[in-house]
Coordinates of N, CA, C and O in Angstrom, one line a residue:
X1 N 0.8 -1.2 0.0 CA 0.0 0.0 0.0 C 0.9 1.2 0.0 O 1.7 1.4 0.9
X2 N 0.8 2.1 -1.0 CA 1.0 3.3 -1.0 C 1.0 4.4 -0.1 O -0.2 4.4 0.2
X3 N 1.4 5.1 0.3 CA 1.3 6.0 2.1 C 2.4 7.3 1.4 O 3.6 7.3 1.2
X4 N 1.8 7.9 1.4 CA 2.8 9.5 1.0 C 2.3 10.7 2.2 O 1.1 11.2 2.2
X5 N 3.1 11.1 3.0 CA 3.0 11.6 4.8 C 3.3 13.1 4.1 O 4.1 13.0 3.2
X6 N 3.0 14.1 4.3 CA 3.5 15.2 3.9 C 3.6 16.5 5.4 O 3.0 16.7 6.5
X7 N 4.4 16.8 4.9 CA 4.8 17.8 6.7 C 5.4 19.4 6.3 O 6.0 19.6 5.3
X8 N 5.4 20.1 6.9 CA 6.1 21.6 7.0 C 5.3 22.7 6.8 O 5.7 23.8 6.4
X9 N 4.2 22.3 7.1 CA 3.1 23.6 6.3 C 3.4 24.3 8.0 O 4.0 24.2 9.0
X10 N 2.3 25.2 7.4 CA 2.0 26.2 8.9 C 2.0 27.4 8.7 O 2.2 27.7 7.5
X11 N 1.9 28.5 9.5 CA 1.5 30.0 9.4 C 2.8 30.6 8.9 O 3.8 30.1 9.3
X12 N 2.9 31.7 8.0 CA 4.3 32.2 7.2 C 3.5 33.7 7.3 O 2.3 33.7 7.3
X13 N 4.4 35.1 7.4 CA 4.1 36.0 7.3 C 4.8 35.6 5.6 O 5.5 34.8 5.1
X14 N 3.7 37.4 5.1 CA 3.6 37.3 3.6 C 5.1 38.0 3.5 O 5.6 38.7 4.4
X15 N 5.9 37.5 2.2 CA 7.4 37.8 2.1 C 8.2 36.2 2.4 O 9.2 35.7 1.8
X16 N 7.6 35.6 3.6 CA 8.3 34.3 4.4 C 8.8 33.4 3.5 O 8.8 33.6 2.3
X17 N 9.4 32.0 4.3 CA 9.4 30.6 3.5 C 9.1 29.6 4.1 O 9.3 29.7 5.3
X18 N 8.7 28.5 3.5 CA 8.3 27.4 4.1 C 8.8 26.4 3.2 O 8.6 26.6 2.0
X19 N 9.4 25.4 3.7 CA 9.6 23.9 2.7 C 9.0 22.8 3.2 O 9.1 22.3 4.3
X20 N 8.2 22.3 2.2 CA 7.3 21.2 2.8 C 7.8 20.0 2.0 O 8.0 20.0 0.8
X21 N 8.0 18.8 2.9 CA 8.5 17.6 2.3 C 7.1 16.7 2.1 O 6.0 17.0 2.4
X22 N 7.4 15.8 1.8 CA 6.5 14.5 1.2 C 7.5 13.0 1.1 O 8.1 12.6 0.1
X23 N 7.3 12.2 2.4 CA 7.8 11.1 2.5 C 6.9 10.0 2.0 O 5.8 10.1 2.6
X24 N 6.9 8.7 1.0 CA 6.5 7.9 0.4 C 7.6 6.5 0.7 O 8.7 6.1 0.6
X25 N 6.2 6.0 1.3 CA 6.4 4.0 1.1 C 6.6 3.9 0.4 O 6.7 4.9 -0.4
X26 N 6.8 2.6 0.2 CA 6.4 1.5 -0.7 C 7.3 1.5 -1.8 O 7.7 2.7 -2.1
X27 N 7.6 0.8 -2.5 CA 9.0 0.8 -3.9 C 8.5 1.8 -4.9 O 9.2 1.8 -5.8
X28 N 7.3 2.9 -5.1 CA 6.6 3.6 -6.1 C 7.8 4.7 -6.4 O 8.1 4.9 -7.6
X29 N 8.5 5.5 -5.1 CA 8.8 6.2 -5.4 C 10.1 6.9 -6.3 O 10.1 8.0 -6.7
X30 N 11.2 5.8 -6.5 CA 11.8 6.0 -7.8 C 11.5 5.7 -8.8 O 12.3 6.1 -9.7
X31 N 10.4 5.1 -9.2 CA 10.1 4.7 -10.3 C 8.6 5.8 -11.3 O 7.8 5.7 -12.1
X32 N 9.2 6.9 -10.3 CA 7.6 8.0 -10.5 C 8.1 9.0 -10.6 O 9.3 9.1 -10.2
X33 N 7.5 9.9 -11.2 CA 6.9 10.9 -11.0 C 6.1 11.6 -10.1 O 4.9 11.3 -10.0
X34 N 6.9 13.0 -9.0 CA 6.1 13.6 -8.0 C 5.6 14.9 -8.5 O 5.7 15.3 -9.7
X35 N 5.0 15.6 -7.4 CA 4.2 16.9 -7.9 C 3.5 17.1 -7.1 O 3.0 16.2 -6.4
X36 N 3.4 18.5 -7.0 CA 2.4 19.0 -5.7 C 1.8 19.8 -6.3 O 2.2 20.4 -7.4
X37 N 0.5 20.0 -5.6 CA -0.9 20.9 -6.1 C -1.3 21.3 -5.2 O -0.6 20.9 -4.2
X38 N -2.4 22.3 -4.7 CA -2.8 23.1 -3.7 C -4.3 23.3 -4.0 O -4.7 23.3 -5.1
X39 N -5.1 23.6 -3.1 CA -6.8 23.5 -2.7 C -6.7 24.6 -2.3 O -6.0 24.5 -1.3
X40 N -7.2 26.3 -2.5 CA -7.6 27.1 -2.1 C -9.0 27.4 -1.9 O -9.8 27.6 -2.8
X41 N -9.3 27.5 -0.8 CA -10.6 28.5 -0.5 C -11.6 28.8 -1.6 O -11.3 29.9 -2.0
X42 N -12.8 28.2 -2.6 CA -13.3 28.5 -3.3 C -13.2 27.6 -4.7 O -14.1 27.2 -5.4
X43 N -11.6 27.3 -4.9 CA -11.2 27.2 -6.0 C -11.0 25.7 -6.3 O -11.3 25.0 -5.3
X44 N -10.6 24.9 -7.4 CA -10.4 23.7 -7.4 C -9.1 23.4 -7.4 O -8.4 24.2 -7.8
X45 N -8.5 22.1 -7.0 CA -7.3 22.2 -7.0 C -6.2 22.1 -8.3 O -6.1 21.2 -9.2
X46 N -5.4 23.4 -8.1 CA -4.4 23.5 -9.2 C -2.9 23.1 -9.0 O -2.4 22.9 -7.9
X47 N -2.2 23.0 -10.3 CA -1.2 22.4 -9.9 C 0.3 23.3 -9.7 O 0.7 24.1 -10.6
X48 N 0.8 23.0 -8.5 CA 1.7 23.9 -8.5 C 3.2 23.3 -9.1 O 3.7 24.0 -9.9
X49 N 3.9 21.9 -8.7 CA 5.2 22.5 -9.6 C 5.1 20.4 -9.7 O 4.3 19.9 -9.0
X50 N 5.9 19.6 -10.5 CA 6.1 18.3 -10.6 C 8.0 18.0 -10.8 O 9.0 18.8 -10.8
X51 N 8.0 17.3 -10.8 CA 9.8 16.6 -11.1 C 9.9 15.3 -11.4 O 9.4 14.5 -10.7
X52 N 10.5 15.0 -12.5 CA 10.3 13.8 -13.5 C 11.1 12.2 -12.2 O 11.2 12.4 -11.0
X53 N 11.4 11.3 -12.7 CA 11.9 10.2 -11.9 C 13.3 10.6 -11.5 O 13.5 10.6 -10.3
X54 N 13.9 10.9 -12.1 CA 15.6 11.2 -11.7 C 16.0 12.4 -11.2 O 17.0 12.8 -10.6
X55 N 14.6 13.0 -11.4 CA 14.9 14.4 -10.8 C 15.3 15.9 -12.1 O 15.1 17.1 -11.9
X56 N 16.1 15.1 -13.5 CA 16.5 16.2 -13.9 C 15.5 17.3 -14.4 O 16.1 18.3 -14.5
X57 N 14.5 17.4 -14.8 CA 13.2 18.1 -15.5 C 12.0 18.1 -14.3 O 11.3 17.2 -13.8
X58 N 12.1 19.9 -14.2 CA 10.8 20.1 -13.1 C 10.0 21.2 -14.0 O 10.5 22.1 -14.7
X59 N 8.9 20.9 -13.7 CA 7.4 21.8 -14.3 C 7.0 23.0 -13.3 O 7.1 22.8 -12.0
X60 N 6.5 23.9 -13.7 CA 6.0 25.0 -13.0 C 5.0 25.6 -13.3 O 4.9 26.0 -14.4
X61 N 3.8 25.9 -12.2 CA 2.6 26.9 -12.6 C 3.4 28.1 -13.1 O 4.6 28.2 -13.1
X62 N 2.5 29.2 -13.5 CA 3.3 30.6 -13.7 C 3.3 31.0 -12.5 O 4.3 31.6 -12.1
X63 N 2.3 30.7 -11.6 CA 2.1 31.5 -10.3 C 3.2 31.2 -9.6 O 3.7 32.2 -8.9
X64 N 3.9 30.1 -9.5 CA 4.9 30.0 -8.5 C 6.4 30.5 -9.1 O 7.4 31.0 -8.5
X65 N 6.3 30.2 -10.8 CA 7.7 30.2 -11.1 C 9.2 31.3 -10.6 O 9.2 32.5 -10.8
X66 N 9.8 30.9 -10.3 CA 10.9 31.9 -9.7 C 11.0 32.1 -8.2 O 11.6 33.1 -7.8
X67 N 10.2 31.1 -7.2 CA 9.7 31.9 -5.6 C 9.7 30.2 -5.5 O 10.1 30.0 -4.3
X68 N 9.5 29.2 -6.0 CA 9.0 27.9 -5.6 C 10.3 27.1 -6.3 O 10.8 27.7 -7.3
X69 N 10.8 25.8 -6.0 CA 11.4 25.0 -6.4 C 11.1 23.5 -5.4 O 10.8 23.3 -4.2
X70 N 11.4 22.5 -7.0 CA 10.6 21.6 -6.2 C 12.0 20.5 -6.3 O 12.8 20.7 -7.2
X71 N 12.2 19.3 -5.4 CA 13.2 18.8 -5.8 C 13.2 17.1 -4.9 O 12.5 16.7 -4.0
X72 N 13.8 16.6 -5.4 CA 13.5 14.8 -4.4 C 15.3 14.4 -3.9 O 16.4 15.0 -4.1
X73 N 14.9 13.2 -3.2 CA 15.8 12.9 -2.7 C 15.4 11.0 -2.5 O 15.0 10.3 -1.5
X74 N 16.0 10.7 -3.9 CA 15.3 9.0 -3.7 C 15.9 8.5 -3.0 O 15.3 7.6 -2.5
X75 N 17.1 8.8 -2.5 CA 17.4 7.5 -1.7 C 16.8 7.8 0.1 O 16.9 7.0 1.1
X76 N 16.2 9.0 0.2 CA 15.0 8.9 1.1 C 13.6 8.9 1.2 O 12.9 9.1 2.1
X77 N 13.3 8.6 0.0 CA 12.1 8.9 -0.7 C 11.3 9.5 -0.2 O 10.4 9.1 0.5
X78 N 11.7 10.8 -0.7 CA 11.0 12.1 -0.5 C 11.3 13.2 -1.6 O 12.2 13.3 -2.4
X79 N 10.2 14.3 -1.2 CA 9.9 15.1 -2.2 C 10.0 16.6 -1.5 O 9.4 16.7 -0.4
X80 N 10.5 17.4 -1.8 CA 10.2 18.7 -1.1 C 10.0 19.8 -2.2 O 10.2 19.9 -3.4
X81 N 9.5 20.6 -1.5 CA 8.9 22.1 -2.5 C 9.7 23.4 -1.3 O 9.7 23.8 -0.1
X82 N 10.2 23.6 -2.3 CA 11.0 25.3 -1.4 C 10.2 26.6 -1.7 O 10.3 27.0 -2.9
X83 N 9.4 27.2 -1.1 CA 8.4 28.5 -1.3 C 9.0 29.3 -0.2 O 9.0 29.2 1.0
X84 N 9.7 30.2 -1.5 CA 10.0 31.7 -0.8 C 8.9 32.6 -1.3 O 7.9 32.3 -1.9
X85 N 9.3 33.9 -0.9 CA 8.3 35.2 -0.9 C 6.9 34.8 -1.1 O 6.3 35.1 -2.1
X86 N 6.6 34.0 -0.1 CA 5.2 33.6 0.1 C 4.3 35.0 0.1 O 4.8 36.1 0.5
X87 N 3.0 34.7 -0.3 CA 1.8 35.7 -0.4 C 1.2 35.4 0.1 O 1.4 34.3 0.5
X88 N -0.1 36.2 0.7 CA -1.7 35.2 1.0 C -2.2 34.7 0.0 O -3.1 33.9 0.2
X89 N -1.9 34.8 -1.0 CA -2.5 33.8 -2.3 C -1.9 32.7 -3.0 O -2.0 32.3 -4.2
X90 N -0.9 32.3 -1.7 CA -0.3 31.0 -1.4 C -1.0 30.3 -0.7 O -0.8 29.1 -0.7
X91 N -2.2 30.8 0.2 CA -2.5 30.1 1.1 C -3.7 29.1 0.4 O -4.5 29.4 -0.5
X92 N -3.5 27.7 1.0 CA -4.1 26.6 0.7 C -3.5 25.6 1.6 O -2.7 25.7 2.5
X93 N -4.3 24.1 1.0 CA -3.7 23.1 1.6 C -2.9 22.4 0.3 O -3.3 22.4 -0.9
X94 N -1.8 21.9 0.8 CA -0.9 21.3 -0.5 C -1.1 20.2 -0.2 O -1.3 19.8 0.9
X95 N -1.1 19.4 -1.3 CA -0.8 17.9 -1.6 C 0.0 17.7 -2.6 O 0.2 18.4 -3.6
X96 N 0.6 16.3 -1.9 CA 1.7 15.4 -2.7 C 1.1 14.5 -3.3 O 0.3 13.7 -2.9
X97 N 1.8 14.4 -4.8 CA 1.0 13.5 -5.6 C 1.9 12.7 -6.6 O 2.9 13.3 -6.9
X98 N 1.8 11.5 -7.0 CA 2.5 10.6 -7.5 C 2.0 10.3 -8.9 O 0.8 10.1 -9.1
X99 N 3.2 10.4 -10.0 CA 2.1 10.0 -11.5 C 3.4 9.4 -12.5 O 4.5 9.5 -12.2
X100 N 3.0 9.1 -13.3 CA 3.8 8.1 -14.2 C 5.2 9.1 -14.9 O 6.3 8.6 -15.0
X101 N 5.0 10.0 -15.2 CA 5.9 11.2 -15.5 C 5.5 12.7 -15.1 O 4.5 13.1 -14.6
X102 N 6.5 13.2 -15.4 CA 6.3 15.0 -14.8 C 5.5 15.2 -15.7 O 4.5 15.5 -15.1
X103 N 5.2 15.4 -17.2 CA 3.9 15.6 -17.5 C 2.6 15.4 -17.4 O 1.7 16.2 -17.4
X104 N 2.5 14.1 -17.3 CA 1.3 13.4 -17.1 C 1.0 13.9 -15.3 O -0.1 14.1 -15.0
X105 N 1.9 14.1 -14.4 CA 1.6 15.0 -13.1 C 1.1 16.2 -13.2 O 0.2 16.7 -12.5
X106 N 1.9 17.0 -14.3 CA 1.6 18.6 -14.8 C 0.0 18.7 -15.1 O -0.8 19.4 -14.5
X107 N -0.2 17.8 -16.2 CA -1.5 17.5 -16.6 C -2.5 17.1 -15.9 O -3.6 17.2 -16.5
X108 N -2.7 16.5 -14.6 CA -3.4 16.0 -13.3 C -3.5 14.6 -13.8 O -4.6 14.3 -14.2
X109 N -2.7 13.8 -14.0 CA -2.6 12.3 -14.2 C -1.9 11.9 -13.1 O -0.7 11.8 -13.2
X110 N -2.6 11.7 -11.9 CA -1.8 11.5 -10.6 C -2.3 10.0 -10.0 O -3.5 9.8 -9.8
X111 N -1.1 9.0 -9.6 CA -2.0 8.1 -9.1 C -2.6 7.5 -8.0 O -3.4 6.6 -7.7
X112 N -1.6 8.8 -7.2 CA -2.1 8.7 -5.7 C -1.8 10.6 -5.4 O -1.3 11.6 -6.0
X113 N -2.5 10.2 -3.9 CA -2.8 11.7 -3.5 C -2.1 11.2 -1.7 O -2.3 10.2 -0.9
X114 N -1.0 12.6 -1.5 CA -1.5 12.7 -0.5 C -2.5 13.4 0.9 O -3.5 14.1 0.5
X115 N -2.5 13.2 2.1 CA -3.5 13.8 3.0 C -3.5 15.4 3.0 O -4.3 16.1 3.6
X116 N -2.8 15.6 2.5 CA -2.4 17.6 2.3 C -1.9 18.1 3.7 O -1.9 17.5 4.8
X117 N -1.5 18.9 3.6 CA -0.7 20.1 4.2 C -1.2 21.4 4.3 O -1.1 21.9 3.2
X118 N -1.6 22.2 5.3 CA -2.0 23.3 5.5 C -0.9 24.5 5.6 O 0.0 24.6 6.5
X119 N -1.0 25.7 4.1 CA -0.3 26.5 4.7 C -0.9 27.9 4.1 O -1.2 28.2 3.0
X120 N -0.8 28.6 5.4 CA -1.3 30.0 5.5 C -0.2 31.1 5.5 O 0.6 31.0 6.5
X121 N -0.1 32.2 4.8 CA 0.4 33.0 5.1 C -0.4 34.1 4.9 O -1.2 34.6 4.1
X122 N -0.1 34.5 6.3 CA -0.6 36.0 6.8 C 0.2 37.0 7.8 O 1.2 36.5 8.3
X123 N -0.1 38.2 8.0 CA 0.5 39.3 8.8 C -0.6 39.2 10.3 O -0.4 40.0 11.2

């Protein structure tokens, strides 16, 4: 069974940073494609950035590009997202998501989800 734990969210003044990891069971995670997306208040969830199996090719919303980087570390199998100069219109819950390539993640072809992560920035 698949289990992807995600951790580091939490309150950020706007300007701040936060890095949120995403730790995965099970043998899936070298053989994948990760990516994180975000649930805001109202909206449906969009996708914020992916990273192919090896790591060398990462995808980006516009909204994040240049303030967000996303990057893994297989031989702990984990995923992290680096978000600097956070906004309030960062604020959401993020999830970690698993898909056959960084396209097919870009594109919402995910084949697991994880429980999300809460992060708010405010003053």
């Amino acid at each position: 069974q698949v289990q992807l734990v995600e951790s580091g969210g939490g309150l950020v003044q706007p300007g701040g940073s936060l890095r949120l990891s995403c730790a995965a069971s099970g043998s899936i995670f070298s053989t994948n494609a990760m990516g994180w997306f975000r649930l805001a208040s109202g909206r449906e969830r969009d996708f914020v950035a992916a990273i192919s199996r090896g790591g060398g090719t990462t995808y980006y919303a516009d909204s994040v590009k240049g303030r967000f980087t996303i990057s893994r570390d297989n031989a702990k199998n984990t995923v992290y997202l680096q978000m600097n100069a956070l906004n309030p219109e960062d604020t959401a819950v993020y999830y970690c998501a698993v898909g056959p390539t960084g396209i097919k993640v870009r594109n919402g072809s995910v084949d697991y989800w994880g429980q999300g992560t809460q992060v708010t920035v405010s003053s």
